[in-house]
CSV table of C-alpha atoms and ligand atoms in Angstrom, one decimal:
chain,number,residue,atom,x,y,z
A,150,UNK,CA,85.9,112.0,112.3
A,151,UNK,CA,83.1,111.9,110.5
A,152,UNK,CA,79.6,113.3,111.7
A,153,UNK,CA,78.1,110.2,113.2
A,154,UNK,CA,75.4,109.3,116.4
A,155,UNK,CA,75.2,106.4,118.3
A,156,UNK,CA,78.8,106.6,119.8
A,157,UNK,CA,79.9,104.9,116.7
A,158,UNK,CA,83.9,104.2,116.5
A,159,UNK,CA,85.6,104.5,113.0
A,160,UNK,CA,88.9,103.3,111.9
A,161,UNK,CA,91.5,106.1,111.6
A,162,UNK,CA,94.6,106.0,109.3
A,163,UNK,CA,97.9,106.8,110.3
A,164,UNK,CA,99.6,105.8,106.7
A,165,UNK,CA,99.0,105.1,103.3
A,166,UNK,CA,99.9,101.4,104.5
A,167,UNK,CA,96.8,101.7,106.8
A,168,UNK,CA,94.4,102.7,103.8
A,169,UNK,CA,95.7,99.2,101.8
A,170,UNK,CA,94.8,97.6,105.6
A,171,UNK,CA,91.8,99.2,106.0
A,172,UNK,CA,90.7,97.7,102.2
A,173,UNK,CA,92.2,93.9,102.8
A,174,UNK,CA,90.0,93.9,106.4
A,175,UNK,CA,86.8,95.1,105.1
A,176,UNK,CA,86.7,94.1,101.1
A,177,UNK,CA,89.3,91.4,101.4
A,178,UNK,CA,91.6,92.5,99.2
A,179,UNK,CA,93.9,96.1,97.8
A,180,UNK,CA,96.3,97.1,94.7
A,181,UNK,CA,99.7,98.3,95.9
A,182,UNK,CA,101.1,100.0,93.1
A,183,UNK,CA,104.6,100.7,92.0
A,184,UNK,CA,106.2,98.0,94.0
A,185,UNK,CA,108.6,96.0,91.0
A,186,UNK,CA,110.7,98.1,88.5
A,187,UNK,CA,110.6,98.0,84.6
A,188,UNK,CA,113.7,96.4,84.6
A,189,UNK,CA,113.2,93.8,87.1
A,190,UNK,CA,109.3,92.9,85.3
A,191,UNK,CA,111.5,92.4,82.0
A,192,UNK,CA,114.3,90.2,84.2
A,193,UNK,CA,111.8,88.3,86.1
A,194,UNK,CA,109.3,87.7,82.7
A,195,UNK,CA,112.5,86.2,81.0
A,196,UNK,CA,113.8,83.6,83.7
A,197,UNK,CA,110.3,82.7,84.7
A,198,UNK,CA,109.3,81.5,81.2
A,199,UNK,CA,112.7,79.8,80.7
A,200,UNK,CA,112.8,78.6,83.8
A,201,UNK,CA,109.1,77.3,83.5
A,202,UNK,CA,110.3,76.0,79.7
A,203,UNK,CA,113.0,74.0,80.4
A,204,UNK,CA,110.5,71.9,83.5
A,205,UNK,CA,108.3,71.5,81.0
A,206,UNK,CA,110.3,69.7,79.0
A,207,UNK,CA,111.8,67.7,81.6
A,208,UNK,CA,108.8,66.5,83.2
A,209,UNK,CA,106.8,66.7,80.0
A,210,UNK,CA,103.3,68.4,78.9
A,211,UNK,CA,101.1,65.0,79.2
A,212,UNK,CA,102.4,64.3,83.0
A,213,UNK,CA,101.6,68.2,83.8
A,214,UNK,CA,98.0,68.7,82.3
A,215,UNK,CA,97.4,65.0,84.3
A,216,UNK,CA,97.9,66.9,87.7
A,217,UNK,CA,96.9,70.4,86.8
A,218,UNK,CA,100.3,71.5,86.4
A,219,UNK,CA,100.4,73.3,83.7
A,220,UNK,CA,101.9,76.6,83.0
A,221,UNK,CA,102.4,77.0,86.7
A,222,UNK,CA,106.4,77.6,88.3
A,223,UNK,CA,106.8,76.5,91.7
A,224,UNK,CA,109.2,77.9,94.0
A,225,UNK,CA,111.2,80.6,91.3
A,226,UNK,CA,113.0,81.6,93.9
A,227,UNK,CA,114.6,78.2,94.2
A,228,UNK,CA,116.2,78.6,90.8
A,229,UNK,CA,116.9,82.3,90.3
A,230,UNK,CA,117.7,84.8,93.1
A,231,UNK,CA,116.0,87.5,91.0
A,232,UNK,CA,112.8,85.9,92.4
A,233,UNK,CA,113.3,87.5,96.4
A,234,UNK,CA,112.8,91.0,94.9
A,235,UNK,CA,109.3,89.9,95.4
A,236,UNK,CA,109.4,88.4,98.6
A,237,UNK,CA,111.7,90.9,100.4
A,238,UNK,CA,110.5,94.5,100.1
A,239,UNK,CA,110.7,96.8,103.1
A,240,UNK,CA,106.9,98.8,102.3
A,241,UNK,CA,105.1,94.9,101.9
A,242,UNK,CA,106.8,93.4,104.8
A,243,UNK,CA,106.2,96.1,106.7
A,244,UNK,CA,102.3,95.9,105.5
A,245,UNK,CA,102.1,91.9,106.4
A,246,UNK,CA,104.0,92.4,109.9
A,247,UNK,CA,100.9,95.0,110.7
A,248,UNK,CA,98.2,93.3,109.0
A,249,UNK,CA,99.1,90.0,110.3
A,250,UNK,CA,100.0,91.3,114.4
A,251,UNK,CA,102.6,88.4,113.8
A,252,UNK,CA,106.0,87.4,112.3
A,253,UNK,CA,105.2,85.2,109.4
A,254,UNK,CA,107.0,83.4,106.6
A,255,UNK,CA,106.4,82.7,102.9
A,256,UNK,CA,104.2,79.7,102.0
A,257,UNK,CA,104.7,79.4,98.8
A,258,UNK,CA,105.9,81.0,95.7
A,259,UNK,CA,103.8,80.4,92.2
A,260,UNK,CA,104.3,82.0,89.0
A,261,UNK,CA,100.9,81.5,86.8
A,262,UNK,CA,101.2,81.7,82.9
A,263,UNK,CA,97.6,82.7,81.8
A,264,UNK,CA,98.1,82.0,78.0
A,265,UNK,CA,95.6,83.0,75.6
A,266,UNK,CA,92.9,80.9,74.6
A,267,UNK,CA,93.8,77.9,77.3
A,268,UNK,CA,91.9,77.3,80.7
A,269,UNK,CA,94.4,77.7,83.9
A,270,UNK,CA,93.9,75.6,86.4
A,271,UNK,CA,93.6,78.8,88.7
A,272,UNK,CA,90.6,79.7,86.4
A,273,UNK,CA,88.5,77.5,88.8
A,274,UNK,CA,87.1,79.4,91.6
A,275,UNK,CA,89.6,78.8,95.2
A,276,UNK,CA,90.7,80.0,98.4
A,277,UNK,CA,94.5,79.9,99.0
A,278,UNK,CA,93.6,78.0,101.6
A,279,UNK,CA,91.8,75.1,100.0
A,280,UNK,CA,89.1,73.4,102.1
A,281,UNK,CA,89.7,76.3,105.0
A,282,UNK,CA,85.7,77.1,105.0
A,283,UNK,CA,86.0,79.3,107.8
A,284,UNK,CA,86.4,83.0,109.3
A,285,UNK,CA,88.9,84.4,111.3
A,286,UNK,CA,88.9,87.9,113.0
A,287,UNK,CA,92.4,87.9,112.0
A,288,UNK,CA,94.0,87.1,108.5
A,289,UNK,CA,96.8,84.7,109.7
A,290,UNK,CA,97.8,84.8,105.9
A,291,UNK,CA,97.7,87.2,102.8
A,292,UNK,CA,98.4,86.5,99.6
A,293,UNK,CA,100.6,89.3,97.5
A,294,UNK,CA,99.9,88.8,93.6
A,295,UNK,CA,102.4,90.2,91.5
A,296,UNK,CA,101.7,91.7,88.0
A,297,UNK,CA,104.5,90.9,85.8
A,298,UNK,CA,102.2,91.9,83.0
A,299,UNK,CA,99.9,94.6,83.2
A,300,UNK,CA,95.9,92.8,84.3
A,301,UNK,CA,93.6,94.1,81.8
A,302,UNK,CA,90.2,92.9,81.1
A,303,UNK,CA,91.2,91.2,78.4
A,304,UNK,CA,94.3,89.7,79.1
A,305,UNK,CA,92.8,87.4,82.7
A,306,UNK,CA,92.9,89.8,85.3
A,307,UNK,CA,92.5,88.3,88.4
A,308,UNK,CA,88.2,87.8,89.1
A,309,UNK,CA,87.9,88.2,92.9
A,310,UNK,CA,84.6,87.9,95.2
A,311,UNK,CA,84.7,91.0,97.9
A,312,UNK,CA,84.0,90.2,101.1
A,313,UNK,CA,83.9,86.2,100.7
A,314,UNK,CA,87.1,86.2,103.2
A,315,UNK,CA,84.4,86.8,105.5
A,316,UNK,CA,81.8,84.0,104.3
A,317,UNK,CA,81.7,80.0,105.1
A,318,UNK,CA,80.1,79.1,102.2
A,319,UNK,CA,81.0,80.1,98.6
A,320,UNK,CA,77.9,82.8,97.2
A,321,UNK,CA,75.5,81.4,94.6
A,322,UNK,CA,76.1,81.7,90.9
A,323,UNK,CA,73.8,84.6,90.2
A,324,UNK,CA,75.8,86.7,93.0
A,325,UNK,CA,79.2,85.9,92.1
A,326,UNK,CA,78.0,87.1,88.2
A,327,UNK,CA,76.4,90.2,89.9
A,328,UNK,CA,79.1,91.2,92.0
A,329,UNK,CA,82.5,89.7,91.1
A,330,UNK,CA,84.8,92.2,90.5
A,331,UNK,CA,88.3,92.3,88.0
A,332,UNK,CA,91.7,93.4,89.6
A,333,UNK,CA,92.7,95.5,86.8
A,334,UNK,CA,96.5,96.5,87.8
A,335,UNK,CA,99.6,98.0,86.4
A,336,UNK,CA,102.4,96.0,86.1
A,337,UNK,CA,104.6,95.9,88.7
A,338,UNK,CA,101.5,96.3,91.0
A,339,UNK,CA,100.7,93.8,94.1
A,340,UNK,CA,97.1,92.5,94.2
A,341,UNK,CA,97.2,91.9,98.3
A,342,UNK,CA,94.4,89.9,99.4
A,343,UNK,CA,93.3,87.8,102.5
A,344,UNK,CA,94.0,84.7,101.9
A,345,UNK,CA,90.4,83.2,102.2
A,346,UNK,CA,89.2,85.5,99.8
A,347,UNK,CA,87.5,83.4,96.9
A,348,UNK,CA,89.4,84.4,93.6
A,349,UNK,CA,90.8,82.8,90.1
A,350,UNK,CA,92.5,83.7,86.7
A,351,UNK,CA,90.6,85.5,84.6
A,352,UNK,CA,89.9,84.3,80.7
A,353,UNK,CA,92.7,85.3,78.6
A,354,UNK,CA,91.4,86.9,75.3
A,355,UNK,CA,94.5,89.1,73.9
A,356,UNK,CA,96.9,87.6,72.2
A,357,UNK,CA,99.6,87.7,74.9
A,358,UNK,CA,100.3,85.8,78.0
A,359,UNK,CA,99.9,87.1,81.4
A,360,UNK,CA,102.0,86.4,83.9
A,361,UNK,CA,101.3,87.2,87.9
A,362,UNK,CA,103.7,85.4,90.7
A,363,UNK,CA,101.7,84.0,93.7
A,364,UNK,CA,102.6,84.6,97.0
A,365,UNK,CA,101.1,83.6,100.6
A,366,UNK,CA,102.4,84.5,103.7
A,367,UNK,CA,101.8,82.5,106.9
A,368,UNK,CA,101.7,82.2,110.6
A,369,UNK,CA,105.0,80.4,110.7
A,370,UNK,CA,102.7,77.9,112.5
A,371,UNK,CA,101.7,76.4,109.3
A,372,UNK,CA,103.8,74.1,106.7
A,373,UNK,CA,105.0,75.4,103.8
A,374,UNK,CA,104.2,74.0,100.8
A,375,UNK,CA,107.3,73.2,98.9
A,376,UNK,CA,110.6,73.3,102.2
A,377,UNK,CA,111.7,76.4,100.8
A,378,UNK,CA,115.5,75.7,103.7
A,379,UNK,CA,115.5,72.2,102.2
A,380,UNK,CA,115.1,73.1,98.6
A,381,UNK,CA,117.3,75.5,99.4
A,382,UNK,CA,120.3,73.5,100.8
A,383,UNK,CA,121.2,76.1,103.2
A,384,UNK,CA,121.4,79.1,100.7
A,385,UNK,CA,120.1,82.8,102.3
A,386,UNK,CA,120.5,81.3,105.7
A,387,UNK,CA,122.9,83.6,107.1
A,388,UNK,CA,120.8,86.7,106.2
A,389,UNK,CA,118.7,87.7,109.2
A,390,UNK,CA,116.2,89.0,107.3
A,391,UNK,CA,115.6,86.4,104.6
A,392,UNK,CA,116.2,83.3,106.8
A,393,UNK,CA,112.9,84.5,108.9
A,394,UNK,CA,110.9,84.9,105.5
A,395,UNK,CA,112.0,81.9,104.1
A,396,UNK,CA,111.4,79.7,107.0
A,397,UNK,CA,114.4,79.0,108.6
A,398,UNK,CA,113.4,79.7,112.1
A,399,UNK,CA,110.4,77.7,111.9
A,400,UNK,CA,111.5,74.3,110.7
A,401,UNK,CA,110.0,71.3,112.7
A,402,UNK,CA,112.5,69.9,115.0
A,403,UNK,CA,113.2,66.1,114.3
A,404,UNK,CA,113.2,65.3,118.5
A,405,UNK,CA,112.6,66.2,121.8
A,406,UNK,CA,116.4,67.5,122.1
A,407,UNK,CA,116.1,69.1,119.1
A,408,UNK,CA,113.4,70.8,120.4
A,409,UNK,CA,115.1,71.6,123.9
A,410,UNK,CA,118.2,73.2,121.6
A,411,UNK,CA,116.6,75.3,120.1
A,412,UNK,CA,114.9,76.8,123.3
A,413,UNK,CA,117.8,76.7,124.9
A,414,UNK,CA,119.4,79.0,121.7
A,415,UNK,CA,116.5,81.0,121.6
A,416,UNK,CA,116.9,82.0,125.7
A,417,UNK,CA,120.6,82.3,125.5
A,418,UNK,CA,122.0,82.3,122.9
A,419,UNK,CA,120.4,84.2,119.9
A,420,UNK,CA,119.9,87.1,122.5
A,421,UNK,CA,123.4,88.1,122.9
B,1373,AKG,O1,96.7,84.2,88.0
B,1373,AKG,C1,95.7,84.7,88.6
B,1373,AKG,O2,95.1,85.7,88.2
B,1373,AKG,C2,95.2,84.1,89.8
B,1373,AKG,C3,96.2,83.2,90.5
B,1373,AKG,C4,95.6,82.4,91.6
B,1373,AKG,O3,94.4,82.2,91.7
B,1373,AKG,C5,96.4,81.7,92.6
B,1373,AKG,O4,97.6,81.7,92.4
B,1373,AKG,O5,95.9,81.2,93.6
């Protein structure tokens, strides 16, 4: 404890998971570093620009710069299984379960190409929870950002506004200049951030791309955005751990019965 009057309490870490904690509650946001391998940055770089190439071509570039689609992969996961080394990591989940005080399961999955000299649509200021102009004393979701690439200054780092997880309304222009900071991070770092902290893709000026992969994780309470058991058909379902990440559990029953069943499973069945 720290010499203090006023009987003033003070948070006190257990862990190094508590320090990242302590960070994403007070600033809004923490780097995790070390979390992805070389060798899976190199695997996951490849299929998530092949995978993003060969949609592009299907759906075509005019259709995705119409609905600000551009250079952004939905749902990996869907298409590769390379993709759950993001979503499944012991240290992370563990983080989100205490963070959170709640089970939760992924939201969404979004791979962002920041190419040089092009404006993202994720350059534009945002919440992850768009039009959620709100606080809560609890996150009930947190974004995990991976860096594919290493964030530099120059490449589009991630711009983030500390504290605005905390804020109704979005600070004026002059403070977001004065006090926006830039997630500089290693690759194979997490950028782990409350989800209503106001953030977007830095300006690209190298000559590479940078890629992150996008992540929220919810109180199962809320929708997903894409059915990740639907878009699935089915597949991961019989792993305990996976099914509860990917939404299995929490799927909307289609009728009252349905509902009833799966109380009833939940009471008596799943328990033995
Ligand atoms: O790519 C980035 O740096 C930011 C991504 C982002 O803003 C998002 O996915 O919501």
């Amino acid at each position: 404890m720290e010499k203090a009057y006023g009987n003033l309490p003070q948070f006190e870490l257990k862990d190094e998971l508590d320090s990242y904690i302590e960070e994403i509650k007070i600033q809004g946001f923490t780097v995790v570093e070390d979390v992805l391998s070389l060798d899976d940055l190199r695997e996951i770089k490849e299929k998530a620009l092949s995978i993003y190439q060969k949609l592009e071509n299907e759906y075509g570039k005019e259709y995705l710069i119409e609905i600000n689609e551009l250079d952004m992969l939905r749902a990996p996961l869907v298409h590769d299984p390379i993709f759950l080394k993001l979503i499944n990591h012991k240290k992370i989940n563990e983080l989100l379960l205490r963070i959170m005080e709640q089970n939760f399961s992924l939201h969404l999955q979004n791979a962002i190409i920041n190419r040089p000299s092009t404006i993202h649509h994720q350059r534009s200021w945002h919440r992850d929870l768009p039009y959620q102009n709100y606080v809560t004393s609890k996150p009930f979701s947190i974004s995990t950002l991976a860096c594919i690439d290493d964030f530099t200054k120059d490449n589009g780092a991630t711009e983030l506004i500390p504290f605005s997880h905390n804020l109704e309304k979005m600070p004026s222009v002059e403070y977001c200049e004065k006090h926006m900071t830039t997630a500089i991070a290693k690759a194979g770092s997490l950028i782990v951030f409350n989800s209503l902290l106001i953030h977007r893709a830095g300006q690209n000026n190298s000559q590479n791309l940078r890629l992150g992969i996008n992540h929220m994780f919810t109180a199962p309470i809320l929708k997903q955005q894409i059915s990740l058991p639907e878009a699935l058909s089915g597949v991961y379902s019989d792993d305990q751990e996976l099914r509860k990440i990917l939404g299995y559990d929490y799927q909307v029953p289609c009728s009252d019965r349905e509902w009833k069943e799966k109380h009833y499973r939940r009471k008596y069945v799943d328990k033995i």
